[in-house]
Amino acid sequence: MQKNCTSCRQTFEVTDEDLAFYKDMDVSAPTHCYLCRMQRRLSYRNERNLYHRKCDKTGKQIISQFSGKKLFPVYENDAWWSDDWDALSYGKDIDFARPFFEQFFELRNRVPRMAMTQQKPMENSDYCNCASLNKNCYLVFSTNHCEDCYYGSWVNYCKDCIDVSYTIESELCYECTGCKGCYNLRYSRDSGNCRDSFFLRNCQGCHDCFGCSNQIQKKYMVFNEQKTKEEYEAFLNSVQTGSENEMRQAQEKIDGLLHDLIVKEYQGSNIEHSLGNYLNDCKNCFTCFECDNAEDLRYCYCVHNAKNCMDYGYWGQNAERIYECQACGYDVFNLRFCNICWSGCSDLTYCDHCFSSKNCFGCVGLKKKEYCIFNKQCTKKQYEELVPKLIAHMRTTEEWGEFFPAAESIFSYNETLAHEQIPLIKKEVLTKGWHWHDEEEMQKEQYLGPKIEIPDNIKDVSDDIVKQILRCSVTGKPYKIIPQELKFYRKMNIPIPRRCPDQRHSERFSFRNPRKFWDRKCAKCNKSIKTTYASERPEIVFCEDCYLKEVY
């Protein structure tokens, strides 16, 4: 069936498979298209913007994902998890004369929130958000089970990595995007099980290679030309990998050589009956992106170890029957329209910031609770009588089946991943009735010291650089080098970065294809394909069969 999106006005299809899922979850068919549904959920996800503010519980100065201008109280995480307060004290009765969302947001704006979205243990990793079980990590986001990692996003089970994104089970990697199972890899993209190499693109199982693309199980190659071991070692010895100038020239050369790179219609491996991109070990996944070990997913992204879910973004880890949820994970089951609920939650509907709870509706900030509505404790019988009435009420107000409105997000649009995926200018955001965060401009008269001239080669960099304020060569924003970072650059013989962490992240993000499809023809056999490579892109796009024949 065809529907018109009430947000962007574009026509979108609701398939029979979609309708079967909606019926099973007892929800209405969506009014928004897939991209607008994703945009709305992501408008509730701030990863990278951190602020100094005071804890509203202890008065201590803390780091938080919430600025000091937010309406609701913000507690440092340890204070939030303490037994000194109870979210049930904020409970309220249902008013069937008022819309559900109006009552819900009144409750949400009174209940304290954790300063940072973190799942313990987090050892020496205070400056990490949307993160769990990390050790000695700094400014990594959507990152879990990592150690000694810095400046990354969507990084999982990695160690000793800097400036990596969408990277899994890797070690000693630098400036890598979309890599899995790699070791000692630098300046590379979309490669797996590779090691001791530089500037790889779409390579698998390679080692000791420099500036190569579409290579499988190769070694001692330079710019896709086979060398002997001795020739390769002589070449590598001639390259000053610690020099900013030489690495930039190598980057420019590889970009020129790969301008018309042959690419497969999608990135991923071990995929069965699926449509998407950046998928691994997935079955029956439709319009999904950045998912691993997943089955029967539709319209999902950045999800690990999940099945039978739809319109779900970020997390997973044993998740089942999840619909229109954002950042819910770790043993969660049967959640509808929830935001940031984890650790054994089940049967939650329209809940926010709840943990280890079940059978709750319209609740905020609960810990280990059951049978609650608007943070008010009910008996099992009361709950089962009230919930159908509340859903019926929401149907009359046309709220049932909709995720929380973007206009009521706890973040401004440009603080969130919605802005990263679907960039809008301030005027467009305000026209929609959403919020915009104006950064405090640095006063022109503020003096940050003399301009620092960074030596070209890492071997010429002194220890004093960790005490200095550097300026981004692109944006002019100030940034610093931390001691652990300097130690890594010296160990790996890598030049000091000239761009600030946010700019480096932005450039890595630009390497990822958007989460939407274009109809194209395979450049080899002319078969019709759906791909995330837009028609104006310079890459030569092959269907999977033709790509495998070409590469293998």
Short mmCIF file of C-alpha atoms in Angstrom, two decimals, residues 145-317:
data_model
loop_
_atom_site.label_atom_id
_atom_site.label_comp_id
_atom_site.label_asym_id
_atom_site.label_seq_id
_atom_site.Cartn_x
_atom_site.Cartn_y
_atom_site.Cartn_z
CA HIS A 145 33.85 -2.98 24.98
CA CYS A 146 36.93 -0.96 23.97
CA GLU A 147 40.27 -0.21 25.60
CA ASP A 148 42.73 2.62 24.96
CA CYS A 149 40.69 4.12 22.11
CA TYR A 150 40.41 7.82 21.32
CA TYR A 151 38.29 9.99 19.01
CA GLY A 152 35.96 7.44 17.45
CA SER A 153 32.31 6.72 16.73
CA TRP A 154 30.51 3.38 16.52
CA VAL A 155 33.58 1.43 17.63
CA ASN A 156 33.15 -1.98 19.25
CA TYR A 157 35.57 -4.53 20.73
CA CYS A 158 38.65 -2.54 19.71
CA LYS A 159 41.96 -1.79 21.39
CA ASP A 160 44.61 0.89 20.85
CA CYS A 161 42.81 2.72 18.05
CA ILE A 162 42.62 6.43 17.27
CA ASP A 163 40.33 8.25 14.85
CA VAL A 164 38.30 5.27 13.72
CA SER A 165 34.61 5.00 12.86
CA TYR A 166 32.33 2.03 12.23
CA THR A 167 35.18 -0.26 13.20
CA ILE A 168 34.90 -3.62 14.97
CA GLU A 169 37.30 -6.10 16.59
CA SER A 170 40.43 -4.24 15.54
CA GLU A 171 43.69 -3.19 17.16
CA LEU A 172 46.36 -0.56 16.48
CA CYS A 173 44.32 1.16 13.78
CA TYR A 174 44.46 4.81 12.81
CA GLU A 175 42.15 6.89 10.60
CA CYS A 176 40.08 3.88 9.54
CA THR A 177 36.42 3.69 8.59
CA GLY A 178 34.30 0.58 8.16
CA CYS A 179 37.02 -1.91 9.05
CA LYS A 180 36.62 -5.23 10.86
CA GLY A 181 39.13 -7.64 12.35
CA CYS A 182 42.14 -5.51 11.37
CA TYR A 183 45.54 -4.99 12.98
CA ASN A 184 48.06 -2.19 12.48
CA LEU A 185 46.04 -0.62 9.69
CA ARG A 186 46.22 3.06 8.74
CA TYR A 187 44.22 5.43 6.53
CA SER A 188 41.95 2.65 5.29
CA ARG A 189 38.29 2.06 4.53
CA ASP A 190 35.84 -0.81 4.18
CA SER A 191 38.40 -3.54 4.66
CA GLY A 192 38.39 -6.70 6.74
CA ASN A 193 40.98 -9.01 8.30
CA CYS A 194 43.85 -6.90 7.00
CA ARG A 195 47.07 -6.01 8.80
CA ASP A 196 50.29 -4.02 8.55
CA SER A 197 49.03 -1.90 5.65
CA PHE A 198 48.32 1.68 4.55
CA PHE A 199 45.60 3.29 2.43
CA LEU A 200 43.47 0.24 1.66
CA ARG A 201 40.04 0.40 0.02
CA ASN A 202 37.70 -2.59 -0.10
CA CYS A 203 40.39 -5.15 0.67
CA GLN A 204 40.00 -8.49 2.44
CA GLY A 205 42.63 -10.63 4.10
CA CYS A 206 45.58 -8.54 2.91
CA HIS A 207 48.82 -7.69 4.68
CA ASP A 208 51.88 -5.59 3.93
CA CYS A 209 50.16 -3.54 1.23
CA PHE A 210 50.20 0.19 0.43
CA GLY A 211 47.59 2.14 -1.53
CA CYS A 212 45.54 -0.80 -2.78
CA SER A 213 41.90 -1.46 -3.65
CA ASN A 214 39.74 -4.53 -4.31
CA GLN A 215 42.48 -6.95 -3.32
CA ILE A 216 41.79 -10.34 -1.76
CA GLN A 217 44.37 -12.29 0.24
CA LYS A 218 47.27 -10.32 -1.22
CA LYS A 219 50.62 -9.24 0.21
CA TYR A 220 53.51 -7.00 -0.79
CA MET A 221 51.51 -4.81 -3.16
CA VAL A 222 52.00 -1.09 -3.84
CA PHE A 223 49.23 0.84 -5.61
CA ASN A 224 47.77 -2.48 -6.83
CA GLU A 225 51.08 -3.63 -8.32
CA GLN A 226 52.64 -6.84 -7.06
CA LYS A 227 56.09 -6.54 -5.50
CA THR A 228 58.49 -8.98 -3.99
CA LYS A 229 58.97 -8.89 -0.24
CA GLU A 230 62.31 -7.15 -0.71
CA GLU A 231 60.85 -4.59 -3.11
CA TYR A 232 57.97 -3.84 -0.75
CA GLU A 233 60.27 -3.40 2.23
CA ALA A 234 62.54 -1.12 0.20
CA PHE A 235 59.53 0.97 -0.85
CA LEU A 236 58.19 1.25 2.69
CA ASN A 237 61.62 2.24 3.99
CA SER A 238 61.67 5.04 1.43
CA VAL A 239 58.38 6.46 2.73
CA GLN A 240 58.47 8.69 5.78
CA THR A 241 55.20 7.58 7.36
CA GLY A 242 55.76 10.04 10.19
CA SER A 243 55.72 13.00 7.79
CA GLU A 244 52.52 14.98 7.35
CA ASN A 245 53.58 16.10 3.86
CA GLU A 246 54.40 12.60 2.62
CA MET A 247 51.20 11.09 4.02
CA ARG A 248 49.14 13.86 2.44
CA GLN A 249 50.81 13.25 -0.91
CA ALA A 250 50.16 9.52 -0.61
CA GLN A 251 46.52 10.25 0.19
CA GLU A 252 46.20 12.48 -2.87
CA LYS A 253 47.81 9.84 -5.08
CA ILE A 254 45.56 7.03 -3.88
CA ASP A 255 42.48 9.25 -4.27
CA GLY A 256 43.52 10.02 -7.85
CA LEU A 257 44.14 6.38 -8.69
CA LEU A 258 40.84 5.29 -7.18
CA HIS A 259 38.67 8.03 -8.65
CA ASP A 260 36.88 5.47 -10.82
CA LEU A 261 37.07 2.63 -8.29
CA ILE A 262 35.02 -0.48 -8.99
CA VAL A 263 32.69 -1.13 -6.07
CA LYS A 264 30.12 -3.76 -5.16
CA GLU A 265 26.49 -2.65 -5.01
CA TYR A 266 26.64 -2.96 -1.21
CA GLN A 267 29.24 -3.37 1.53
CA GLY A 268 28.99 -6.47 3.67
CA SER A 269 29.40 -10.22 3.91
CA ASN A 270 27.43 -13.35 4.68
CA ILE A 271 24.10 -11.79 3.80
CA GLU A 272 20.95 -13.75 2.99
CA HIS A 273 17.80 -12.27 1.48
CA SER A 274 18.61 -8.73 2.61
CA LEU A 275 18.67 -5.19 1.26
CA GLY A 276 20.93 -2.64 2.83
CA ASN A 277 24.53 -1.58 3.28
CA TYR A 278 27.34 -2.34 5.71
CA LEU A 279 25.66 -5.60 6.75
CA ASN A 280 27.46 -8.65 8.13
CA ASP A 281 25.99 -12.02 9.08
CA CYS A 282 22.44 -10.85 8.41
CA LYS A 283 19.33 -12.70 7.21
CA ASN A 284 16.01 -11.24 6.08
CA CYS A 285 17.06 -7.65 6.78
CA PHE A 286 15.29 -5.04 4.64
CA THR A 287 16.46 -1.44 4.32
CA CYS A 288 19.02 -1.89 7.08
CA PHE A 289 22.43 -0.31 7.59
CA GLU A 290 25.44 -0.99 9.82
CA CYS A 291 23.90 -4.15 11.28
CA ASP A 292 25.63 -7.35 12.36
CA ASN A 293 24.38 -10.75 13.45
CA ALA A 294 20.77 -9.82 12.80
CA GLU A 295 17.68 -11.55 11.48
CA ASP A 296 14.25 -10.33 10.39
CA LEU A 297 14.95 -6.60 10.72
CA ARG A 298 13.30 -3.82 8.75
CA TYR A 299 14.37 -0.15 8.61
CA CYS A 300 17.08 -0.58 11.25
CA TYR A 301 20.58 0.84 11.59
CA CYS A 302 23.56 0.39 13.91
CA VAL A 303 22.16 -2.72 15.57
CA HIS A 304 24.08 -5.81 16.74
CA ASN A 305 22.62 -9.17 17.71
CA ALA A 306 18.91 -8.58 17.24
CA LYS A 307 15.93 -10.20 15.58
CA ASN A 308 12.36 -9.39 14.65
CA CYS A 309 12.70 -5.60 14.98
CA MET A 310 11.57 -2.61 12.95
CA ASP A 311 12.48 1.09 12.94
CA TYR A 312 15.16 0.60 15.53
CA GLY A 313 18.47 2.39 15.83
CA TYR A 314 21.56 1.88 17.95
CA TRP A 315 22.46 -0.96 20.25
CA GLY A 316 20.89 -4.43 20.33
CA GLN A 317 22.85 -7.14 22.15
#
